[in-house]
mmCIF file of C-alpha atoms in Angstrom:
data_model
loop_
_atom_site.group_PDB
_atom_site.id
_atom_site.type_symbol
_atom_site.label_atom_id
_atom_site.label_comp_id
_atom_site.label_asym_id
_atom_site.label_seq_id
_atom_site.Cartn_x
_atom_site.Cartn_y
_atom_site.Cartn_z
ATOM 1 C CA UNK A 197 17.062 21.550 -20.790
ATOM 2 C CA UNK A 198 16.057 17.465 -20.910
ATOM 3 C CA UNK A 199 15.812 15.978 -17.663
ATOM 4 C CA UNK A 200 17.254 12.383 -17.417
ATOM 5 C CA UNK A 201 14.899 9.177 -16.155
ATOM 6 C CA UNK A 202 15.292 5.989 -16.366
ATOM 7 C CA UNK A 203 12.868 3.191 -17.171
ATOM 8 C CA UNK A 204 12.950 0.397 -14.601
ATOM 9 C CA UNK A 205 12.552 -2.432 -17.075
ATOM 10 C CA UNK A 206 15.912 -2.384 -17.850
ATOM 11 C CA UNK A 207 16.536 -3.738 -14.384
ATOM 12 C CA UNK A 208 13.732 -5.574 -13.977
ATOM 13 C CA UNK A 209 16.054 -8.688 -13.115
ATOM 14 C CA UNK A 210 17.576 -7.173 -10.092
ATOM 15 C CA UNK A 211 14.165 -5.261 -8.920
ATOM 16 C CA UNK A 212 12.398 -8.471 -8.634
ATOM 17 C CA UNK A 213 15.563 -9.903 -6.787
ATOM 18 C CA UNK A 214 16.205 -6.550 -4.509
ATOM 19 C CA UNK A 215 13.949 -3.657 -5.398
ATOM 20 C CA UNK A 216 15.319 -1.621 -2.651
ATOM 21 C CA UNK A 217 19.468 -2.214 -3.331
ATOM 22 C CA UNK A 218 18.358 -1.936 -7.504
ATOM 23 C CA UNK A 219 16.920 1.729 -6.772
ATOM 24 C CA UNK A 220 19.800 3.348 -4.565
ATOM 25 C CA UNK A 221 21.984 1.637 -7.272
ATOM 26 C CA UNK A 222 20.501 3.629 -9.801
ATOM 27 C CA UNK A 223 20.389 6.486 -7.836
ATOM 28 C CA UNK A 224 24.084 6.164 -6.997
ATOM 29 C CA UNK A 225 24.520 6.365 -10.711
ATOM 30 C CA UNK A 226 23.502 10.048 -10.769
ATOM 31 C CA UNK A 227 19.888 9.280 -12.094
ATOM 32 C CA UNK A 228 17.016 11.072 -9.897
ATOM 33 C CA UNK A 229 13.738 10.259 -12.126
ATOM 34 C CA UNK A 230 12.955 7.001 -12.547
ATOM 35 C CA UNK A 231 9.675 5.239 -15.599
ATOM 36 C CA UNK A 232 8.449 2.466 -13.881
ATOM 37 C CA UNK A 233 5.898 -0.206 -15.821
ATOM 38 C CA UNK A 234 3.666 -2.669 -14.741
ATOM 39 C CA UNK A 235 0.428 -0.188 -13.660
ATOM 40 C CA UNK A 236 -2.737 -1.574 -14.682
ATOM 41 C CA UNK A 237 -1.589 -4.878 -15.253
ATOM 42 C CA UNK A 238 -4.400 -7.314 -16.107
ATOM 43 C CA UNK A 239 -2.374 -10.020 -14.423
ATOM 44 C CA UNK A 240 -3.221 -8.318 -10.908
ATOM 45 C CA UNK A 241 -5.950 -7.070 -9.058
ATOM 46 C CA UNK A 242 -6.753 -3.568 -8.641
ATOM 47 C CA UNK A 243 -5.689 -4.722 -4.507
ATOM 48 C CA UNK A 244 -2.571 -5.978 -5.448
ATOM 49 C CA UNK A 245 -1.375 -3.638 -8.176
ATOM 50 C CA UNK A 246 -2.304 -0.865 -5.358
ATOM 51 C CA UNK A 247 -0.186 -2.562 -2.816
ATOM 52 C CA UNK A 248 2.803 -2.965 -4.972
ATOM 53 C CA UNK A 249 2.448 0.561 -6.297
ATOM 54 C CA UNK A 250 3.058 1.563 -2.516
ATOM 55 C CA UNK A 251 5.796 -0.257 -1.804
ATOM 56 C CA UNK A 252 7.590 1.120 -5.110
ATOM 57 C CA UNK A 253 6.690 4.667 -3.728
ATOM 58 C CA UNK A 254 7.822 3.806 -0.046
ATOM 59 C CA UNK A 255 11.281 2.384 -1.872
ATOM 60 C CA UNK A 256 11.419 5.377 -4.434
ATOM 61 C CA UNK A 257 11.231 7.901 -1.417
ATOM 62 C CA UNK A 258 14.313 6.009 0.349
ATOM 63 C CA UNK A 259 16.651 5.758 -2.159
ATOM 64 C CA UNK A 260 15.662 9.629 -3.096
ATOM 65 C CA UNK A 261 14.194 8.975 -6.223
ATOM 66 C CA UNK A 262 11.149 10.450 -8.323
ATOM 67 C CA UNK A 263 8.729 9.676 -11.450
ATOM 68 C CA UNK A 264 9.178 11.158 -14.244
ATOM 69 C CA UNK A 265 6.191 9.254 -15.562
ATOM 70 C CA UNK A 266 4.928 5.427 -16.030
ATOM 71 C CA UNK A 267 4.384 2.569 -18.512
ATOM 72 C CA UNK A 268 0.789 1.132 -18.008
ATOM 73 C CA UNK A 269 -1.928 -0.852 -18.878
ATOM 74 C CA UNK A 270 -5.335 0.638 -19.255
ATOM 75 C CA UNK A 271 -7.750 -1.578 -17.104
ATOM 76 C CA UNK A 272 -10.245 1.323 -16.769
ATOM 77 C CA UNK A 273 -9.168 5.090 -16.447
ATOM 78 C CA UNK A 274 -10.380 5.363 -12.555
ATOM 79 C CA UNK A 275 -8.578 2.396 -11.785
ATOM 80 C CA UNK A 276 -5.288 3.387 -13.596
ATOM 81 C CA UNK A 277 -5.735 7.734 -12.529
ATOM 82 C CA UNK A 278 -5.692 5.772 -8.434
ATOM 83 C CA UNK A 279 -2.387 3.399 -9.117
ATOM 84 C CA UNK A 280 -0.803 6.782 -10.574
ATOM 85 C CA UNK A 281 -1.508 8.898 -8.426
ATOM 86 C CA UNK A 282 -0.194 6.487 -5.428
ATOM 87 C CA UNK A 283 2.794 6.699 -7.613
ATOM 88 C CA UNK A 284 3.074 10.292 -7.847
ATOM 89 C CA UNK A 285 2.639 10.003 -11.865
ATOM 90 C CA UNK A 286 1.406 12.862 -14.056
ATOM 91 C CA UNK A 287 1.750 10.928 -17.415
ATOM 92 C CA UNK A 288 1.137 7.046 -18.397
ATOM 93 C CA UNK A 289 2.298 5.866 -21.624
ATOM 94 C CA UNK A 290 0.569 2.593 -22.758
ATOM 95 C CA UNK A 291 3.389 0.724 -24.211
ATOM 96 C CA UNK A 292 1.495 -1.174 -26.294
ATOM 97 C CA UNK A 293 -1.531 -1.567 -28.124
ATOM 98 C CA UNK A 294 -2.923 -4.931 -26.295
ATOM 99 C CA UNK A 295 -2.684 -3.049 -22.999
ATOM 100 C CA UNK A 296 -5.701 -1.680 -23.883
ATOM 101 C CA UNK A 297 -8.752 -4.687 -23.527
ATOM 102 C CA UNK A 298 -9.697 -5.718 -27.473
ATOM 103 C CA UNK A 299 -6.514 -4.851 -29.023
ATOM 104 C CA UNK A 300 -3.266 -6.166 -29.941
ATOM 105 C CA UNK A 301 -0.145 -6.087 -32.011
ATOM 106 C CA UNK A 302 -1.774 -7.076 -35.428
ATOM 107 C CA UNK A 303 -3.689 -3.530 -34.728
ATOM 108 C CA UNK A 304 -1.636 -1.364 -36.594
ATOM 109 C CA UNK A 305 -1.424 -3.803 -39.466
ATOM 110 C CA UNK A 306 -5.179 -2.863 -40.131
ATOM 111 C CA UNK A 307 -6.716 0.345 -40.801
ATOM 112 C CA UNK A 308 -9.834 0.170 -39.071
ATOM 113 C CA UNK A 309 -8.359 -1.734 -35.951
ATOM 114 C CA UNK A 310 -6.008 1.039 -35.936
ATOM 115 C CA UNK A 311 -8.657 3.549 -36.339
ATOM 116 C CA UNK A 312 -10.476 1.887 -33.348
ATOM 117 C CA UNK A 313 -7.659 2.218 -30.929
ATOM 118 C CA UNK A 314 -6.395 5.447 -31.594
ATOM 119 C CA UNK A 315 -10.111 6.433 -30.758
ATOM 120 C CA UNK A 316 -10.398 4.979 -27.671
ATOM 121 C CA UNK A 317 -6.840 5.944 -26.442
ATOM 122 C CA UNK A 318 -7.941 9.695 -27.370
ATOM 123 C CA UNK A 319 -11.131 9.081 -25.322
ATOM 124 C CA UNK A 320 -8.962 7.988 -22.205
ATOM 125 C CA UNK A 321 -7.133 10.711 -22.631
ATOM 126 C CA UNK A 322 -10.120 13.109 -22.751
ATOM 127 C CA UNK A 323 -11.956 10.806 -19.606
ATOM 128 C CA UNK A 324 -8.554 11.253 -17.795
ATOM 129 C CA UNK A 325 -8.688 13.494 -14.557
ATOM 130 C CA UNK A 326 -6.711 16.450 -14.063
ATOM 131 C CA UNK A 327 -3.220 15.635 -13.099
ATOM 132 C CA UNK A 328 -3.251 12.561 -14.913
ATOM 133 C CA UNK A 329 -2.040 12.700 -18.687
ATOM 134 C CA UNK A 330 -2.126 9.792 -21.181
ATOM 135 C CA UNK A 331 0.265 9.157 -24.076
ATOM 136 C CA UNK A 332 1.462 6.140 -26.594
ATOM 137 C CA UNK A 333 5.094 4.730 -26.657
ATOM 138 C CA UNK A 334 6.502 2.970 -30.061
ATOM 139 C CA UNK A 335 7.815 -0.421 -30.568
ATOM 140 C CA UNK A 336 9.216 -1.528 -34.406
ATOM 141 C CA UNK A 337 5.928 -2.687 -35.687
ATOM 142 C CA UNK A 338 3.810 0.544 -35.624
ATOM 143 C CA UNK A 339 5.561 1.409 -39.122
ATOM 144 C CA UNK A 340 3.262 -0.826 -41.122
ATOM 145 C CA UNK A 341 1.982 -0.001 -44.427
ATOM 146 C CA UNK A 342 -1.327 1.233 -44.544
ATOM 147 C CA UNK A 343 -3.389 2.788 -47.595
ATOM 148 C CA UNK A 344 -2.400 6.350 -47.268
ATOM 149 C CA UNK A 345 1.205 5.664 -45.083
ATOM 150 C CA UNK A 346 2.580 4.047 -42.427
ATOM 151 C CA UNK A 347 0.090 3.227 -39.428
ATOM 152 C CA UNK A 348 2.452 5.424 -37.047
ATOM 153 C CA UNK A 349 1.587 8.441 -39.065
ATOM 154 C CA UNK A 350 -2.117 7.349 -39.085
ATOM 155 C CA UNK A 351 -2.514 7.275 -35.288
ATOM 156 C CA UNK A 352 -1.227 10.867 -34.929
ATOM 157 C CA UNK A 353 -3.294 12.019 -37.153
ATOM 158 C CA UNK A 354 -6.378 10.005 -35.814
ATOM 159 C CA UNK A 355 -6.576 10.468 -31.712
ATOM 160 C CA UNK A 356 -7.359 12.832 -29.479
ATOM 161 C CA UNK A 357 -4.676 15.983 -29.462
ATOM 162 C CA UNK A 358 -4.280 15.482 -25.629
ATOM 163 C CA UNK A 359 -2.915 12.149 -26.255
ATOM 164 C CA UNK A 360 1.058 12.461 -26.331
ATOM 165 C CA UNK A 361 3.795 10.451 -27.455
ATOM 166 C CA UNK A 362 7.146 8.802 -26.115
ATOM 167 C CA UNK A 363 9.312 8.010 -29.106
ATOM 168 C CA UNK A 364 11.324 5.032 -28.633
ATOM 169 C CA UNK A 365 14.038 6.334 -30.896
ATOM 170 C CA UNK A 366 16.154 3.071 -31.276
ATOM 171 C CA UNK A 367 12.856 0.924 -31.912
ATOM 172 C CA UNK A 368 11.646 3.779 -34.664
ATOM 173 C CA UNK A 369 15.042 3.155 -36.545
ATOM 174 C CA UNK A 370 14.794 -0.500 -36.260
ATOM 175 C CA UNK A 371 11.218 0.009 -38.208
ATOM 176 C CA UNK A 372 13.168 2.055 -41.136
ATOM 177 C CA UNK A 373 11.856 5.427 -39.635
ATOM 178 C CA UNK A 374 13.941 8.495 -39.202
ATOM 179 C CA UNK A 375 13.478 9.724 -36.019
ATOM 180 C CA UNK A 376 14.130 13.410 -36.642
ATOM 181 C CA UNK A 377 11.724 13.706 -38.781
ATOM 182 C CA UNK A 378 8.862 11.945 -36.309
ATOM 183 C CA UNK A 379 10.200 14.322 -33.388
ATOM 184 C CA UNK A 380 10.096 16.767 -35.817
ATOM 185 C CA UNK A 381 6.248 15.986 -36.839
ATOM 186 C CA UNK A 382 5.324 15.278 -33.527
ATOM 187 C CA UNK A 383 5.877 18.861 -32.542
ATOM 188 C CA UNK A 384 4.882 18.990 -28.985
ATOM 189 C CA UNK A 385 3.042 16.144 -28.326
ATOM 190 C CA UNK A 386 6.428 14.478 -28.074
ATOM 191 C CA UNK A 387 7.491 14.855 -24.028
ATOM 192 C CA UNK A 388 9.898 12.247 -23.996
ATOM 193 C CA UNK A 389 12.513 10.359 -25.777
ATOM 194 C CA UNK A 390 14.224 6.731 -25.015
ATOM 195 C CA UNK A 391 17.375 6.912 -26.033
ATOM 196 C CA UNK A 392 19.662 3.224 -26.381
ATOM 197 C CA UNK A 393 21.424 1.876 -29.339
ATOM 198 C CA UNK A 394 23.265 -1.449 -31.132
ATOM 199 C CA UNK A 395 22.241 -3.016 -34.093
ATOM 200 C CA UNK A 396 18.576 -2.003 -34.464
ATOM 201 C CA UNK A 397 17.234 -5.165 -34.920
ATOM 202 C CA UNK A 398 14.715 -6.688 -32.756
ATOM 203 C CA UNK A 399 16.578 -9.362 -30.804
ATOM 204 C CA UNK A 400 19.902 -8.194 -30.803
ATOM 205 C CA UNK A 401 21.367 -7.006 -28.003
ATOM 206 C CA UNK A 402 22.019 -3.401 -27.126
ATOM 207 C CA UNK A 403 25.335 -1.521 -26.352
ATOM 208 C CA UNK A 404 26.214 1.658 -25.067
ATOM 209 C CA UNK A 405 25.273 4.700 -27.257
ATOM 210 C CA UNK A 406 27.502 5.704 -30.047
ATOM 211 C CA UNK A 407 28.212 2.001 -31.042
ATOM 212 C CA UNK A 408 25.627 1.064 -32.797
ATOM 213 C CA UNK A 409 22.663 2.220 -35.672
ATOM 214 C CA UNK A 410 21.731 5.215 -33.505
ATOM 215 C CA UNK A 411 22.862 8.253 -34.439
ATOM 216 C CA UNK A 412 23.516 10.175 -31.037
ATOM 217 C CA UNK A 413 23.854 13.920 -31.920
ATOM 218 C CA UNK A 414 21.708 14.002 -34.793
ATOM 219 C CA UNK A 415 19.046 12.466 -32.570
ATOM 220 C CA UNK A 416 19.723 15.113 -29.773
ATOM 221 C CA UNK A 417 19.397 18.022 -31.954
ATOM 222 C CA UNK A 418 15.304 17.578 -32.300
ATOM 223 C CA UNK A 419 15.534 16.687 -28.845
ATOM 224 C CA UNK A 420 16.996 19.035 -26.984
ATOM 225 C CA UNK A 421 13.485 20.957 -26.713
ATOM 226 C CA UNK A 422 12.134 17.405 -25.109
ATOM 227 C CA UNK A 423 11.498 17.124 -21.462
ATOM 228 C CA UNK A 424 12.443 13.721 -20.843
ATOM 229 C CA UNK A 425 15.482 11.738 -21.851
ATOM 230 C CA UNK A 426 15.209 8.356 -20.693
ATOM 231 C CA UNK A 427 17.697 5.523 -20.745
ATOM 232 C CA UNK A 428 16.749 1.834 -21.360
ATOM 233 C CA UNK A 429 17.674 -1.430 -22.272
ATOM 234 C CA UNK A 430 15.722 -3.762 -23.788
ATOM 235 C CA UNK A 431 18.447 -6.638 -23.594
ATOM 236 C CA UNK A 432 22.451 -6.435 -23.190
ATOM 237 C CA UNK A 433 25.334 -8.736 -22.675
ATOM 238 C CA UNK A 434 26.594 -5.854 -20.575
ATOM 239 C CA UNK A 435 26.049 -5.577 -16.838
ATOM 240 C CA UNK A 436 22.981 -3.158 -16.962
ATOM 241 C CA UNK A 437 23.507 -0.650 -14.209
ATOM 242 C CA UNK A 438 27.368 0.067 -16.080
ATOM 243 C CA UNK A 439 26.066 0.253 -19.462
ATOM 244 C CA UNK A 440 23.078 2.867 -18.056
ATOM 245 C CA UNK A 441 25.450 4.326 -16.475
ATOM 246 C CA UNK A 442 27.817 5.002 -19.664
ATOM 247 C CA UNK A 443 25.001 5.783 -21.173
ATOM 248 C CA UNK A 444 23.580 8.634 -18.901
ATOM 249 C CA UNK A 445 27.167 9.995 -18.650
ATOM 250 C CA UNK A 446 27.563 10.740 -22.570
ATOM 251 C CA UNK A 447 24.122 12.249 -22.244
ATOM 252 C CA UNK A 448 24.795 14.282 -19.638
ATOM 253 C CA UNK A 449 27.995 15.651 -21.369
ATOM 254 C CA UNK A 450 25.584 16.196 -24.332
ATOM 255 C CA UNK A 451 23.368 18.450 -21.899
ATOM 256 C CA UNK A 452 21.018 16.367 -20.726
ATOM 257 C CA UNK A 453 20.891 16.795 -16.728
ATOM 258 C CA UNK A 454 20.002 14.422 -13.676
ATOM 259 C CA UNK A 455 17.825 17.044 -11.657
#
């Protein structure tokens, strides 16, 4: 049965205003996992990433909250297996191709570029230590064309089999994807799922699920075998916490479960 989480940037407002209040919020909600980002961030030191890594543990462990798993940059894998494991994370996801030094979005616009990252995310992966797990999470723009299919496709069947994958379901349908088929082809590399909807277009705003392009129990059939459900918002006109919170209670009538 899927275990709910929830991925802190869709708070990320009210963290940086109250990180403590934000958490037991979400925990009042019913949500016990939580996906924060920010590891690795080249805009920190290793120091300062480390320190603010603790105080996100020391504020997890008081509103009774866990990790499900992280969004991170890749500054080296030492550096990013010590901010995880402060954090009590068994699996990164890098979010995006520049968070890994020499690459960016135009990546998966070019074979070889693409070809190039997906090897050195699959050598992470192998470098990782044990305990520490590395996987890729989708945005829209991974469904470029490429000689042979889209670039998505390519990078699965390019890196390392230990690398695993987070598909952002609403992102993959703003792309022109269908995402039971990539759950489907994913097999079990696929541990998690984020699961929002609206209009499936890349600046829109989002709204609870069921009202928009998302198709809620089609999606949910593929990934009822999937660890990890995890709400998110990108960007809403709603109040966040309420709209996460409509949102984890049609998924938990759909048999997803908080613990």
């Amino acid at each position: 049965m899927p275990t709910l989480s929830v991925q802190l940037y869709s708070v990320r407002d009210q963290l940086a205003a109250d990180q403590p209040a934000t958490l037991a919020r979400l925990a009042e909600i019913g949500f016990r996992y939580v996906e924060p980002f920010g590891l690795g961030s080249p805009a920190k030191s290793q120091a300062e990433r480390l320190a603010s890594t603790r105080k996100l543990r020391a504020d997890l462990d008081a509103a009774g909250l866990a990790v499900s798993a992280t969004h991170a940059a890749l500054p080296s894998v030492a550096e990013l297996a010590e901010e995880c494991a402060e954090l009590g994370a068994g699996t990164a996801f890098i979010p995006h191709p520049r968070q890994i030094p020499g690459f960016g979005e135009d990546t998966f616009t070019d074979a070889a570029a693409l070809d190039a990252f997906a090897d050195a995310l699959g050598q992470a992966a192998a470098d990782a230590p044990d305990g520490l797990r590395l996987g890729y999470h989708n945005h829209w723009f991974e469904w470029a064309e490429l000689p042979g299919g889209p670039a998505y496709d390519r990078l699965w069947q390019r890196t390392h089999p230990q690398v695993l994958a987070e598909l952002d379901v609403y992102w993959a349908i703003a792309a022109g994807a269908d995402p039971t088929q990539i759950l489907r082809s994913l097999g079990s590399r696929a541990v998690a799922v984020h699961l929002k909807d609206g209009p499936a277009t890349r600046d829109a705003p989002q709204t609870p699920l069921g009202t928009g392009a998302v198709d809620v129990p089609a999606i949910l059939e593929p990934a009822a075998e999937i660890p990890w459900h995890v709400a998110e918002i990108d960007t809403t006109d709603h109040d966040p916490h309420a709209l996460l919170a409509t949102n984890a209670s049609l998924l938990h009538s759909r048999g997803s479960t908080f613990t």
